[in-house]
Short mmCIF file of C-alpha atoms and ligand atoms in Angstrom, two decimals:
data_model
loop_
_atom_site.label_atom_id
_atom_site.label_comp_id
_atom_site.label_asym_id
_atom_site.label_seq_id
_atom_site.Cartn_x
_atom_site.Cartn_y
_atom_site.Cartn_z
CA MET A 75 81.10 301.66 59.00
CA ILE A 76 84.57 302.60 57.73
CA VAL A 77 85.81 301.19 54.43
CA LEU A 78 89.31 301.47 52.99
CA VAL A 79 89.35 301.43 49.18
CA ILE A 80 92.52 300.25 47.49
CA ASN A 81 93.60 300.36 43.86
CA ALA A 82 96.89 298.47 43.68
CA GLY A 83 99.09 298.70 40.58
CA SER A 84 102.42 297.00 40.01
CA SER A 85 104.44 299.88 41.46
CA SER A 86 101.72 302.07 42.94
CA LEU A 87 98.84 301.91 45.37
CA LYS A 88 96.02 304.45 45.62
CA PHE A 89 93.74 304.56 48.64
CA GLN A 90 90.65 306.33 49.99
CA LEU A 91 89.16 305.95 53.43
CA TYR A 92 85.37 306.28 53.56
CA GLU A 93 82.95 306.79 56.40
CA MET A 94 79.87 305.14 54.91
CA ARG A 95 77.03 306.74 56.86
CA GLU A 96 77.73 310.10 55.21
CA GLU A 97 79.73 308.60 52.33
CA SER A 98 82.44 311.08 53.25
CA VAL A 99 86.14 310.71 52.45
CA LEU A 100 88.22 310.83 55.66
CA ALA A 101 91.56 310.64 53.88
CA LYS A 102 93.06 309.66 50.56
CA GLY A 103 96.41 309.34 48.90
CA LYS A 104 98.82 307.15 47.03
CA VAL A 105 102.13 305.37 47.23
CA GLU A 106 104.21 305.58 44.06
CA ARG A 107 107.46 303.92 43.00
CA ILE A 108 106.92 300.83 45.16
CA GLY A 109 110.05 298.69 44.79
CA MET A 110 112.43 301.64 44.98
CA ASP A 111 114.42 303.23 47.77
CA SER A 112 112.80 306.57 46.98
CA ALA A 113 109.11 305.61 47.04
CA ILE A 114 106.70 308.51 47.52
CA LEU A 115 103.74 308.45 49.89
CA THR A 116 101.25 311.26 49.37
CA TYR A 117 98.60 311.55 52.06
CA GLU A 118 95.65 313.95 52.17
CA PRO A 119 93.69 313.82 55.43
CA GLU A 120 90.36 315.64 55.25
CA GLY A 121 90.67 319.15 56.69
CA LYS A 122 94.41 318.83 57.40
CA PRO A 123 97.45 319.71 55.29
CA GLU A 124 98.75 317.27 52.69
CA ILE A 125 101.85 315.24 53.57
CA ARG A 126 104.49 313.88 51.21
CA GLU A 127 107.07 311.37 52.42
CA VAL A 128 109.95 309.85 50.46
CA SER A 129 111.34 306.59 51.81
CA GLU A 130 112.31 303.05 50.87
CA ILE A 131 109.19 300.96 50.19
CA LEU A 132 110.14 297.71 48.54
CA GLU A 133 106.82 295.89 48.52
CA HIS A 134 103.07 296.35 48.77
CA THR A 135 102.98 294.98 52.33
CA THR A 136 105.23 297.83 53.46
CA ALA A 137 103.17 300.31 51.45
CA ILE A 138 99.99 299.29 53.29
CA LYS A 139 101.83 299.39 56.61
CA ARG A 140 102.89 303.00 55.91
CA VAL A 141 99.39 303.97 54.83
CA LEU A 142 97.88 302.50 58.01
CA ALA A 143 100.53 304.28 60.10
CA MET A 144 99.49 307.58 58.50
CA LEU A 145 95.79 306.92 59.06
CA VAL A 146 96.38 306.45 62.81
CA HIS A 147 99.21 309.00 63.16
CA PRO A 148 98.76 311.01 66.41
CA GLN A 149 99.01 314.32 64.55
CA HIS A 150 98.00 313.68 60.94
CA GLY A 151 95.78 310.63 61.42
CA VAL A 152 92.01 310.40 61.05
CA LEU A 153 91.53 307.19 63.08
CA GLU A 154 92.56 306.15 66.57
CA SER A 155 93.32 302.61 65.52
CA ALA A 156 93.37 300.54 62.32
CA ALA A 157 90.84 298.25 64.02
CA GLN A 158 88.24 300.94 63.28
CA ILE A 159 88.44 300.00 59.60
CA ASP A 160 85.58 297.54 59.08
CA ALA A 161 86.46 296.31 55.61
CA VAL A 162 88.71 296.83 52.61
CA GLY A 163 87.48 297.07 49.00
CA HIS A 164 89.83 296.46 46.08
CA ARG A 165 89.59 297.44 42.46
CA VAL A 166 90.33 294.42 40.25
CA VAL A 167 90.63 295.00 36.52
CA HIS A 168 89.79 291.54 35.17
CA GLY A 169 87.01 289.31 36.46
CA GLY A 170 86.78 287.26 33.24
CA GLU A 171 83.53 285.34 32.86
CA SER A 172 83.60 284.30 36.51
CA PHE A 173 82.42 287.53 38.10
CA SER A 174 79.40 289.55 37.07
CA SER A 175 79.27 291.45 40.36
CA SER A 176 81.45 292.36 43.33
CA VAL A 177 82.22 289.62 45.87
CA LEU A 178 83.84 289.14 49.26
CA VAL A 179 87.33 287.65 49.05
CA ASP A 180 87.77 284.00 50.03
CA ASP A 181 90.21 281.30 48.92
CA GLU A 182 88.14 280.39 45.85
CA VAL A 183 87.90 284.04 44.75
CA LYS A 184 91.67 284.42 45.13
CA ARG A 185 92.25 281.26 43.07
CA GLU A 186 89.96 282.62 40.35
CA ILE A 187 91.71 286.01 40.24
CA LYS A 188 95.01 284.13 39.86
CA ARG A 189 93.55 282.01 37.06
CA LEU A 190 92.82 285.28 35.26
CA PHE A 191 96.47 286.46 35.39
CA ASP A 192 96.87 285.36 31.74
CA LEU A 193 94.09 287.71 30.60
CA ALA A 194 95.36 290.73 32.58
CA PRO A 195 99.08 290.15 33.16
CA LEU A 196 99.77 293.79 34.00
CA HIS A 197 96.89 294.27 36.42
CA ASN A 198 95.58 291.20 38.25
CA PRO A 199 98.94 290.14 39.78
CA ALA A 200 99.27 293.65 41.27
CA HIS A 201 95.73 293.50 42.69
CA MET A 202 96.59 290.16 44.29
CA LEU A 203 99.64 291.78 45.91
CA GLY A 204 97.28 294.41 47.34
CA ILE A 205 94.94 291.75 48.77
CA GLN A 206 97.85 289.84 50.29
CA ALA A 207 99.34 293.03 51.72
CA VAL A 208 96.06 293.72 53.56
CA GLU A 209 95.99 290.12 54.85
CA ALA A 210 99.52 290.56 56.18
CA ASN A 211 98.79 293.86 57.91
CA MET A 212 95.19 293.30 59.01
CA PRO A 213 94.68 289.54 59.46
CA GLY A 214 91.04 288.48 59.26
CA LYS A 215 89.78 291.84 57.94
CA PRO A 216 86.94 291.30 55.44
CA GLN A 217 87.89 292.26 51.89
CA ALA A 218 85.79 292.73 48.78
CA VAL A 219 86.76 292.89 45.12
CA VAL A 220 85.06 295.07 42.53
CA PHE A 221 85.77 294.21 38.89
CA ASP A 222 86.14 296.57 35.92
CA THR A 223 84.71 293.86 33.67
CA ALA A 224 81.67 292.87 35.79
CA PHE A 225 79.20 295.45 34.43
CA HIS A 226 79.84 294.28 30.86
CA GLN A 227 78.97 290.65 31.56
CA THR A 228 75.44 291.45 30.32
CA MET A 229 76.69 291.96 26.74
CA PRO A 230 74.99 289.59 24.30
CA GLU A 231 77.05 287.00 22.42
CA MET A 232 76.93 289.03 19.23
CA SER A 233 78.72 291.86 21.07
CA TYR A 234 81.26 289.86 23.01
CA LEU A 235 82.37 287.21 20.50
CA TYR A 236 85.08 287.83 17.91
CA PRO A 237 84.50 286.41 14.45
CA ILE A 238 87.48 284.05 14.71
CA PRO A 239 87.59 280.25 15.25
CA MET A 240 85.39 279.39 18.25
CA VAL A 241 88.03 277.02 19.58
CA LEU A 242 89.90 280.09 20.87
CA TYR A 243 86.90 281.11 22.94
CA ARG A 244 86.22 277.59 24.18
CA LYS A 245 89.83 276.80 25.08
CA HIS A 246 91.23 280.16 26.11
CA LYS A 247 88.21 282.42 26.71
CA VAL A 248 89.26 284.75 23.90
CA ARG A 249 86.30 287.16 23.80
CA ARG A 250 85.48 290.78 24.48
CA TYR A 251 85.17 291.68 28.17
CA GLY A 252 85.20 295.49 28.31
CA PHE A 253 86.64 297.63 31.10
CA HIS A 254 85.88 300.81 33.10
CA GLY A 255 82.63 299.01 34.02
CA THR A 256 82.45 300.55 37.49
CA SER A 257 82.60 304.01 35.95
CA HIS A 258 80.12 303.31 33.13
CA ALA A 259 77.64 301.86 35.65
CA TYR A 260 78.03 304.78 38.05
CA VAL A 261 77.65 307.57 35.49
CA SER A 262 74.68 305.86 33.82
CA GLU A 263 72.84 305.77 37.17
CA ARG A 264 73.71 309.40 37.88
CA ALA A 265 72.66 310.45 34.36
CA ALA A 266 69.23 308.84 34.84
CA ALA A 267 68.90 310.70 38.16
CA VAL A 268 69.87 314.04 36.58
CA LEU A 269 67.44 313.44 33.69
CA GLY A 270 64.75 312.40 36.17
CA ARG A 271 63.96 309.24 34.20
CA PRO A 272 64.21 305.52 35.06
CA LEU A 273 67.53 304.09 33.89
CA ALA A 274 65.73 301.00 32.57
CA GLU A 275 63.93 303.15 29.98
CA LEU A 276 66.98 304.94 28.61
CA LYS A 277 69.30 304.30 25.71
CA LEU A 278 72.64 305.78 26.77
CA ILE A 279 76.16 306.05 25.44
CA THR A 280 78.63 306.63 28.25
CA CYS A 281 82.05 307.93 27.22
CA HIS A 282 84.78 307.35 29.82
CA ILE A 283 87.59 309.38 28.30
CA GLY A 284 90.73 309.48 30.46
CA ASN A 285 94.23 308.22 29.74
CA GLY A 286 92.47 305.02 28.84
CA ALA A 287 89.17 305.54 27.05
CA SER A 288 86.10 303.49 26.29
CA CYS A 289 82.47 304.07 25.45
CA THR A 290 79.56 301.82 26.28
CA ALA A 291 76.09 301.38 24.82
CA ILE A 292 73.70 300.97 27.76
CA ARG A 293 70.17 299.72 27.12
CA ASP A 294 67.68 298.78 29.84
CA GLY A 295 70.33 299.81 32.38
CA ARG A 296 72.68 297.07 31.13
CA SER A 297 75.86 297.11 29.09
CA PHE A 298 74.92 296.13 25.55
CA ASP A 299 78.26 296.76 23.89
CA THR A 300 81.53 298.47 24.80
CA THR A 301 84.60 299.52 22.87
CA MET A 302 87.35 297.80 24.86
CA GLY A 303 87.70 294.08 24.17
CA MET A 304 89.69 291.16 25.54
CA THR A 305 92.19 293.78 26.70
CA PRO A 306 91.94 297.56 27.06
CA LEU A 307 93.72 298.01 23.71
CA GLU A 308 90.62 297.72 21.51
CA GLY A 309 88.26 300.53 20.56
CA LEU A 310 88.89 304.24 20.84
CA MET A 311 92.16 306.03 20.16
CA MET A 312 93.63 306.83 23.59
CA GLY A 313 96.53 308.74 25.17
CA THR A 314 99.14 306.12 24.32
CA ARG A 315 97.03 303.19 23.01
CA SER A 316 96.14 302.80 19.35
CA GLY A 317 92.61 301.47 19.79
CA ASP A 318 91.25 299.64 16.72
CA ILE A 319 93.76 298.84 14.01
CA ASP A 320 94.00 296.17 11.33
CA PRO A 321 95.50 293.17 13.19
CA ALA A 322 97.59 292.41 10.09
CA ILE A 323 99.74 295.41 11.06
CA VAL A 324 101.21 293.31 13.88
CA PRO A 325 102.97 290.61 11.80
CA PHE A 326 103.76 293.18 9.08
CA THR A 327 105.54 295.51 11.55
CA MET A 328 107.36 292.64 13.22
CA ASP A 329 108.67 291.61 9.83
CA LYS A 330 109.56 295.03 8.40
CA GLU A 331 110.97 296.59 11.57
CA ASP A 332 112.45 293.39 12.98
CA LEU A 333 110.51 293.75 16.22
CA THR A 334 109.53 291.09 18.74
CA LEU A 335 105.92 290.47 19.76
CA SER A 336 106.48 292.20 23.06
CA GLU A 337 107.99 295.23 21.32
CA VAL A 338 104.94 295.54 19.06
CA ASN A 339 102.68 295.08 22.08
CA SER A 340 104.48 297.88 23.84
CA MET A 341 104.30 300.08 20.72
CA LEU A 342 100.52 299.67 20.52
CA ASN A 343 99.91 300.15 24.26
CA LYS A 344 102.49 302.74 25.24
CA HIS A 345 103.69 304.58 22.14
CA SER A 346 100.60 305.03 20.00
CA GLY A 347 97.42 307.12 20.23
CA LEU A 348 97.66 310.88 20.84
CA MET A 349 101.34 310.45 21.70
CA ALA A 350 102.26 308.90 18.36
CA ILE A 351 100.30 311.25 16.12
CA SER A 352 101.18 314.48 17.93
CA GLY A 353 104.78 313.41 18.60
CA LEU A 354 104.35 315.60 21.64
CA SER A 355 102.25 314.26 24.47
CA SER A 356 99.53 311.83 25.53
CA ASP A 357 97.92 314.54 27.64
CA MET A 358 94.88 316.21 26.11
CA ARG A 359 95.71 319.51 27.84
CA GLU A 360 99.04 319.74 26.02
CA ILE A 361 97.49 318.61 22.74
CA THR A 362 94.82 321.31 22.95
CA GLN A 363 97.31 324.03 23.85
CA ALA A 364 99.68 323.05 21.03
CA MET A 365 96.77 322.91 18.60
CA GLU A 366 95.69 326.41 19.61
CA SER A 367 99.18 327.71 18.96
CA GLY A 368 99.12 326.24 15.45
CA ASP A 369 100.82 322.84 15.85
CA ARG A 370 99.53 320.75 12.91
CA SER A 371 100.44 317.33 14.33
CA ALA A 372 98.60 318.14 17.55
CA ALA A 373 95.59 319.27 15.51
CA LEU A 374 95.63 316.00 13.55
CA ALA A 375 95.89 313.98 16.78
CA PHE A 376 92.88 315.83 18.20
CA GLN A 377 90.91 315.36 14.98
CA MET A 378 91.56 311.62 14.83
CA TYR A 379 90.76 311.20 18.52
CA GLU A 380 87.44 313.04 18.16
CA TYR A 381 86.55 311.35 14.85
CA ARG A 382 87.11 307.84 16.17
CA LEU A 383 85.00 308.58 19.26
CA ARG A 384 82.20 310.09 17.16
CA LYS A 385 82.15 307.09 14.83
CA TYR A 386 81.54 304.80 17.80
CA ILE A 387 78.77 307.05 19.08
CA GLY A 388 77.11 306.72 15.66
CA ALA A 389 77.65 302.97 15.69
CA TYR A 390 76.13 302.57 19.15
CA ALA A 391 73.11 304.70 18.30
CA ALA A 392 72.54 302.21 15.46
CA ALA A 393 73.33 299.25 17.73
CA MET A 394 70.54 300.33 20.11
CA ASN A 395 68.25 301.65 17.36
CA GLY A 396 68.02 304.97 19.16
CA LEU A 397 69.62 307.24 21.70
CA ASP A 398 68.39 309.33 24.63
CA ALA A 399 71.62 310.70 26.05
CA ILE A 400 75.40 310.80 25.75
CA VAL A 401 77.43 311.02 28.97
CA PHE A 402 81.00 312.34 29.16
CA THR A 403 83.21 311.40 32.11
CA ALA A 404 86.85 310.93 33.32
CA GLY A 405 89.80 313.32 32.92
CA VAL A 406 89.24 314.34 29.29
CA GLY A 407 85.48 313.81 29.19
CA GLU A 408 84.89 315.94 32.28
CA ASN A 409 87.37 318.70 31.45
CA SER A 410 87.81 319.09 27.72
CA ALA A 411 85.04 321.39 26.48
CA ALA A 412 86.87 321.45 23.13
CA LEU A 413 86.53 317.68 22.63
CA ARG A 414 82.88 317.63 23.71
CA ALA A 415 82.09 320.52 21.40
CA ALA A 416 83.83 318.91 18.43
CA VAL A 417 81.94 315.64 18.95
CA CYS A 418 78.54 317.26 19.52
CA ARG A 419 78.74 319.76 16.64
CA ASN A 420 78.85 316.81 14.27
CA LEU A 421 75.98 314.90 15.85
CA THR A 422 73.19 317.28 14.91
CA PHE A 423 71.74 314.58 12.63
CA LEU A 424 71.05 312.50 15.75
CA GLY A 425 69.25 315.40 17.41
CA VAL A 426 72.12 316.74 19.54
CA GLU A 427 71.88 320.49 20.07
CA LEU A 428 74.77 321.67 22.20
CA ASP A 429 74.43 324.65 24.56
CA GLU A 430 77.89 326.10 23.80
CA GLU A 431 77.88 328.26 26.91
CA ALA A 432 76.90 325.43 29.26
CA ASN A 433 79.56 323.25 27.64
CA ALA A 434 82.30 325.86 28.06
CA ARG A 435 81.45 326.62 31.71
CA ARG A 436 84.06 325.14 34.09
CA SER A 437 82.38 323.17 36.84
CA ALA A 438 82.89 320.00 38.85
CA ASP A 439 79.14 319.43 39.02
CA GLU A 440 76.93 316.95 37.22
CA ARG A 441 75.24 318.87 34.42
CA ILE A 442 73.35 318.83 31.13
CA ILE A 443 75.15 320.69 28.32
CA THR A 444 72.54 320.51 25.57
CA ALA A 445 69.99 323.23 24.79
CA ALA A 446 66.44 322.96 26.05
CA GLY A 447 64.53 320.94 23.46
CA SER A 448 67.58 318.98 22.24
CA ARG A 449 66.21 315.54 21.21
CA VAL A 450 69.32 313.79 22.55
CA GLN A 451 70.72 315.14 25.82
CA VAL A 452 74.43 315.39 26.55
CA LEU A 453 75.63 315.29 30.15
CA VAL A 454 78.91 315.72 31.98
CA ILE A 455 79.03 313.45 35.05
CA PRO A 456 82.21 313.31 37.16
CA THR A 457 82.98 309.65 37.74
CA ASN A 458 83.67 308.20 41.18
CA GLU A 459 84.91 304.64 40.98
CA GLU A 460 86.19 304.68 44.57
CA LEU A 461 82.73 305.49 45.90
CA VAL A 462 81.24 302.54 44.00
CA ILE A 463 83.92 300.24 45.43
CA ALA A 464 83.21 301.55 48.95
CA ARG A 465 79.44 301.13 48.46
CA ASP A 466 79.73 297.59 47.09
CA THR A 467 82.04 296.61 49.96
CA TYR A 468 79.66 298.12 52.50
CA ARG A 469 76.65 296.33 50.96
CA LEU A 470 78.47 292.97 50.87
CA ILE A 471 79.43 293.31 54.54
CA LEU A 472 75.88 294.25 55.53
CA ASP A 473 74.51 291.27 53.55
CA ARG A 474 76.99 288.93 55.19
CA ASN A 475 76.19 290.24 58.68
CA HIS A 476 72.49 289.82 57.90
CA VAL A 477 72.97 286.18 56.90
CA GLU A 478 75.14 285.36 59.94
P1 LIG B 186 93.18 307.72 34.18
O1 LIG B 186 92.70 307.00 32.95
O2 LIG B 186 94.65 307.63 34.39
O3 LIG B 186 92.33 307.50 35.41
P2 LIG B 186 92.00 310.36 34.10
O4 LIG B 186 90.60 309.95 33.96
O5 LIG B 186 92.42 311.03 35.36
O6 LIG B 186 93.01 309.21 33.78
O7 LIG B 186 92.35 311.31 32.87
C1 LIG B 186 93.64 311.84 32.74
C2 LIG B 186 93.68 312.68 31.50
O8 LIG B 186 92.70 313.71 31.58
C3 LIG B 186 94.99 313.43 31.33
O9 LIG B 186 95.92 312.68 30.62
C4 LIG B 186 94.58 314.63 30.53
O10 LIG B 186 94.79 314.35 29.17
C5 LIG B 186 93.10 314.76 30.74
N1 LIG B 186 92.75 316.07 31.34
C6 LIG B 186 92.75 316.43 32.64
N2 LIG B 186 92.38 317.71 32.79
C7 LIG B 186 92.12 318.18 31.55
C8 LIG B 186 91.70 319.44 31.01
N3 LIG B 186 91.46 320.48 31.79
N4 LIG B 186 91.54 319.53 29.68
C9 LIG B 186 91.77 318.49 28.87
N5 LIG B 186 92.17 317.29 29.31
C10 LIG B 186 92.36 317.13 30.62
#
């Protein structure tokens, strides 16, 4: 079976084409700057040279059309015809309380995703454009949706409710949802496999640290608590997001700086975090380099970033009354030995004993970076959200075929 995985943003669309028997990637790529006359299509067919094309792509439907044309291109293609694609799987950021697992797309599912536009105004409308673009280009093709929030639907009330008037939850579903669920679920399963222990017996803290960052307390294989909330703004300090702040800062700043709500929203989402403190960059590579060459603001940004992450690890160890392993994943988590070392050196009280050499070794493999005998293990597990989307889509299609 061949599955096309799509992650549609408002002006971009990433894709990966999977052959499911071997779980191998046949091709991948992205379209950027959708809506412009100089949109960029990057296409990487397996075993063939990468191609980059600049052209006018004004909407998602055209973007999908170009992607399909590449996939079946006589020279660069990996398929003879688009009909060989059995199904399409989409990443959808917000599934609200309606979806606790992946589902096949039908009219009701589409209506529900639209109903959730209010909760994820930047993401869900773009995902819907992706779904509609597939419908336009491949009528009748089965599609599945995989939600970032689904894994966290197991959180207990005490984790997901905010201590504010309940009417807001009842009327508007104001509660904590959590994100990056596909990644947290995947790395927790892989961590259990690497540790050779059943996931259901482990107390884990998974740290997905990329541009966006969240950590999750996983007990009995289920999300027990997670740092992102109703939106991805809550929790850890991130590249450009503030993470937790006193909410009173919002009206105060609006008043003192004469800002609108949307300006403050943009400040907290796009101009805070590492970017704001370093005054330099939201990219951990640049922060680390600047810090090493003596930049004090970059050093402070790094310190705050690490400190806020470590505080949550401590909190989640208490939340679960114990801890077996910490898992690092995503761009920063997988690559920044400096961040992992800083976190782990200050967790000796929990029983974390870092193997400095294993931590510093550059590798794209799943690995344990604590010393033999460390009471709490620390692992680095490269995430693979696309593979989970492809697998869920494949399983849903098999289940449907079985029923029919
Ligand atoms: P996204 O949240 O956009 O999916 P990623 O998980 O790809 O992001 O993470 C991107 C971030 O990873 C970059 O902004 C960069 O800060 C960080 N990163 C990538 N490589 C390294 C590295 N070698 N060292 C430190 N940080 C890195």
